[in-house]
Amino acid sequence: GQSLEQPSEVTAVEGAIVQINCTYQTSGFYGLSWYQQHDGGAPTFLSYNGLDGLEETGRFSSFLSRSDSYGYLLLQELQMKDSASYFCAVRPLDTGRRALTFGSGTRLQVQP
Amino acid sequence: ETGVTQTPRHLVMGMTNKKSLKCEQHLGHNAMYWYKQSAKKPLELMFVYSLEERVENNSVPSRFSPECPNSSHLFLHLHTLQPEDSALYLCASSKGTRNTGELFFGEGSRLTVL
């Protein structure tokens, strides 16, 4: 089975850097994805790590270490609009499982 | 503006009602999904359709009945629901089911069961 653990809440100030961790227990997966969801909005795709290492997209970076069963999302130069919930997700290797399994999400609050 | 549109955005129904949620995607994708989002819980996969065929049913009670008439439309028919079924129901689409993990979500239908 799959289980993804994230902190429930993180608070940071504008301009700072914040790291949201995702630890997982899974029998195997294709890659680790991150999604952002503002209150009342749709989850939107942020990044995907198919291989170990760091992927950078503007102010956001994502990291995966399969040997450590660990990944994180790094947000730099925080802005107020980054206040949202962030979800990690994996697509399992299990035969017949085709859809993403999500963590419970981390609510990020950016303060002035 | 999202390429995945869900209607209605809000729905209140009694336990004996029958209603349907509708999802339409304008992205040319061939896989569609229903997820349930409850407070402080992970998004729970309900159903997966690929090329209009249901390929995954995640042990969902029979009071939820999906329908995929074509690759652009997905419905979730609801009947005799329970108050614990109150949640945000999210539709998503993707380019096939064996992709890099990028799903495109609609804004959801907020369901309240009285």
Coordinates of C-alpha atoms in Angstrom, one line a residue:
Chain A
G1 CA 0.0 0.0 0.0
Q2 CA 0.9 3.7 0.0
S3 CA 1.1 6.2 2.8
L4 CA 2.4 9.8 2.4
E5 CA 3.0 12.0 5.5
Q6 CA 3.2 15.8 5.4
P7 CA 3.1 18.4 8.2
S8 CA -0.4 19.7 8.6
E9 CA 0.5 23.4 8.8
V10 CA 3.5 25.6 8.1
T11 CA 3.8 29.4 8.7
A12 CA 6.4 31.7 7.2
V13 CA 6.9 35.3 6.5
E14 CA 7.0 37.1 3.2
G15 CA 10.3 36.9 1.4
A16 CA 11.5 33.8 3.4
I17 CA 12.2 30.3 2.2
V18 CA 10.0 27.4 3.3
Q19 CA 10.4 23.6 2.9
I20 CA 7.5 21.3 2.9
N21 CA 8.5 17.7 3.5
C22 CA 6.8 14.5 2.3
T23 CA 7.8 11.1 3.7
Y24 CA 6.3 8.0 2.3
Q25 CA 5.9 4.3 2.7
T26 CA 5.1 2.7 -0.6
S27 CA 5.9 -0.5 -2.4
G28 CA 7.1 1.4 -5.4
F29 CA 6.0 4.3 -7.5
Y30 CA 6.8 6.1 -10.8
G31 CA 7.5 9.5 -9.4
L32 CA 6.6 12.2 -6.8
S33 CA 4.3 15.1 -7.8
W34 CA 3.3 18.3 -6.0
Y35 CA 0.1 20.2 -6.2
Q36 CA -1.1 23.6 -4.9
Q37 CA -4.6 24.3 -3.9
H38 CA -6.0 27.7 -2.9
D39 CA -9.1 27.9 -0.7
G40 CA -12.1 27.2 -3.0
G41 CA -9.9 26.5 -6.0
A42 CA -8.8 23.5 -8.0
P43 CA -5.6 21.7 -7.2
T44 CA -3.0 22.7 -9.7
F45 CA 0.1 20.8 -10.7
L46 CA 3.5 22.3 -9.6
S47 CA 6.2 19.8 -10.3
Y48 CA 7.2 16.2 -10.9
N49 CA 10.3 14.2 -9.8
G50 CA 10.7 11.0 -11.8
L51 CA 14.3 10.6 -10.8
D52 CA 16.2 11.4 -7.6
G53 CA 17.5 14.9 -7.3
L54 CA 16.3 18.5 -7.5
E55 CA 13.9 19.9 -10.1
E56 CA 13.7 23.7 -10.3
T57 CA 10.8 25.8 -11.7
G58 CA 11.2 29.4 -10.9
R59 CA 10.7 30.1 -7.2
F60 CA 9.7 26.5 -6.6
S61 CA 12.0 23.5 -6.4
S62 CA 11.2 19.9 -5.6
F63 CA 13.5 17.1 -4.4
L64 CA 13.2 13.3 -4.3
S65 CA 15.4 10.7 -2.6
R66 CA 14.0 7.2 -3.1
S67 CA 16.7 5.7 -0.9
D68 CA 15.5 7.9 2.0
S69 CA 11.8 7.6 1.1
Y70 CA 11.6 11.4 1.2
G71 CA 10.9 14.4 -0.9
Y72 CA 10.3 18.0 -0.4
L73 CA 8.9 21.2 -2.0
L74 CA 11.0 24.3 -1.5
L75 CA 9.4 27.7 -2.0
Q76 CA 11.7 30.7 -2.2
E77 CA 11.0 34.4 -2.0
L78 CA 7.6 33.7 -0.4
Q79 CA 4.7 35.9 -1.5
M80 CA 1.3 36.3 0.1
K81 CA -0.3 34.6 -2.8
D82 CA 1.7 31.4 -1.9
S83 CA -0.7 30.9 1.0
A84 CA -2.4 27.7 0.1
S85 CA -2.4 24.0 0.7
Y86 CA 0.3 21.8 -0.9
F87 CA -0.1 18.1 -1.6
C88 CA 2.5 15.5 -2.5
A89 CA 1.3 12.6 -4.6
V90 CA 2.6 9.4 -6.1
R91 CA 1.4 7.0 -8.8
P92 CA 1.9 3.5 -7.5
L93 CA 3.6 0.7 -9.5
D94 CA 0.9 -1.7 -8.2
T95 CA -0.7 -3.6 -11.1
G96 CA -4.1 -2.1 -11.9
R97 CA -3.4 1.2 -10.0
R98 CA -3.3 4.0 -12.4
A99 CA -4.3 7.1 -10.5
L100 CA -2.4 9.3 -8.0
T101 CA -2.4 8.7 -4.3
F102 CA -2.2 12.0 -2.3
G103 CA -0.9 13.0 1.0
S104 CA -3.2 14.9 3.4
G105 CA -1.7 18.2 2.5
T106 CA 0.2 21.0 4.2
R107 CA -1.5 24.3 4.8
L108 CA 1.0 27.1 4.2
Q109 CA 0.3 30.5 5.8
V110 CA 2.5 33.4 4.6
Q111 CA 2.5 36.4 6.9
P112 CA 3.5 40.0 6.1
Chain B
E1 CA -9.6 29.6 -16.3
T2 CA -9.5 25.8 -15.9
G3 CA -9.8 23.4 -18.8
V4 CA -11.9 21.2 -16.6
T5 CA -15.4 22.5 -15.8
Q6 CA -17.6 21.1 -13.0
T7 CA -21.3 21.7 -12.4
P8 CA -22.9 22.5 -10.1
R9 CA -20.4 24.2 -7.9
H10 CA -22.6 23.8 -4.8
L11 CA -25.3 21.2 -4.2
V12 CA -27.5 20.6 -1.1
M13 CA -29.5 17.4 -1.1
G14 CA -31.5 15.3 1.2
M15 CA -30.8 11.6 1.8
T16 CA -33.6 10.5 -0.4
N17 CA -32.8 12.7 -3.4
K18 CA -31.2 11.8 -6.6
K19 CA -28.8 14.2 -8.2
S20 CA -25.9 14.2 -10.7
L21 CA -22.5 16.0 -10.8
K22 CA -21.2 16.8 -14.2
C23 CA -17.6 17.2 -15.4
E24 CA -16.4 18.4 -18.9
Q25 CA -12.9 18.7 -20.1
H26 CA -11.7 20.7 -23.0
L27 CA -8.1 19.5 -23.1
G28 CA -8.3 16.6 -25.5
H29 CA -7.4 14.2 -22.7
N30 CA -8.5 10.5 -22.7
A31 CA -8.5 9.7 -19.0
M32 CA -10.9 11.2 -16.4
Y33 CA -11.1 10.7 -12.6
W34 CA -13.4 11.4 -9.7
Y35 CA -11.8 12.3 -6.3
K36 CA -13.4 13.0 -3.0
Q37 CA -11.9 15.7 -0.7
S38 CA -12.9 15.8 2.9
A39 CA -11.6 18.2 5.5
K40 CA -8.1 17.3 6.8
K41 CA -8.0 14.0 4.8
P42 CA -6.1 13.1 1.6
L43 CA -7.8 13.3 -1.7
E44 CA -9.5 9.9 -2.1
L45 CA -9.6 8.4 -5.5
M46 CA -13.1 7.1 -6.4
F47 CA -13.1 6.2 -10.1
V48 CA -10.8 6.2 -13.1
Y49 CA -12.0 6.1 -16.7
S50 CA -9.6 5.6 -19.6
L51 CA -11.0 5.9 -23.2
E52 CA -14.5 5.8 -21.7
E53 CA -13.9 2.5 -20.0
R54 CA -13.9 2.3 -16.2
V55 CA -10.5 1.0 -15.3
E56 CA -10.5 1.5 -11.5
N57 CA -13.1 1.5 -8.9
N58 CA -11.7 2.3 -5.5
S59 CA -14.2 0.4 -3.3
V60 CA -16.8 3.1 -3.6
P61 CA -20.3 2.5 -2.2
S62 CA -23.0 1.8 -4.8
R63 CA -24.9 4.9 -4.0
F64 CA -22.2 6.6 -6.2
S65 CA -22.6 5.7 -9.8
P66 CA -20.2 7.1 -12.4
E67 CA -20.9 7.4 -16.1
C68 CA -18.5 8.4 -18.9
P69 CA -20.5 8.7 -22.2
N70 CA -17.4 10.1 -24.1
S71 CA -13.9 11.1 -23.4
S72 CA -14.9 14.7 -22.7
H73 CA -17.7 14.1 -20.2
L74 CA -17.9 12.4 -16.8
F75 CA -20.9 12.2 -14.5
L76 CA -21.3 11.1 -10.9
H77 CA -24.9 10.0 -10.2
L78 CA -25.8 10.3 -6.5
H79 CA -28.7 8.6 -4.7
T80 CA -29.6 7.8 -1.1
L81 CA -26.5 9.5 0.2
Q82 CA -25.5 9.8 3.8
P83 CA -24.4 12.9 5.7
E84 CA -20.8 11.6 5.8
D85 CA -20.8 11.9 2.0
S86 CA -20.7 15.7 2.4
A87 CA -17.4 16.7 0.8
L88 CA -15.8 18.4 -2.2
Y89 CA -16.0 16.2 -5.3
L90 CA -13.2 16.9 -7.7
C91 CA -13.0 15.8 -11.3
A92 CA -9.7 15.6 -13.1
S93 CA -8.3 14.6 -16.5
S94 CA -5.0 13.5 -17.9
K95 CA -3.3 12.4 -21.2
G96 CA -3.8 8.7 -20.5
T97 CA -3.3 7.1 -17.2
R98 CA 0.4 6.2 -17.5
N99 CA 1.8 9.7 -17.5
T100 CA 4.1 11.8 -15.4
G101 CA 1.6 12.5 -12.7
E102 CA 0.1 15.6 -14.0
L103 CA -3.6 15.8 -13.5
F104 CA -5.8 18.8 -14.4
F105 CA -8.5 19.4 -11.9
G106 CA -11.8 21.2 -11.9
E107 CA -12.8 23.5 -9.1
G108 CA -15.0 20.9 -7.6
S109 CA -18.6 20.4 -6.6
R110 CA -19.3 21.1 -2.9
L111 CA -21.9 18.6 -1.8
T112 CA -23.9 18.9 1.5
V113 CA -26.1 16.0 2.4
L114 CA -28.7 16.9 5.0

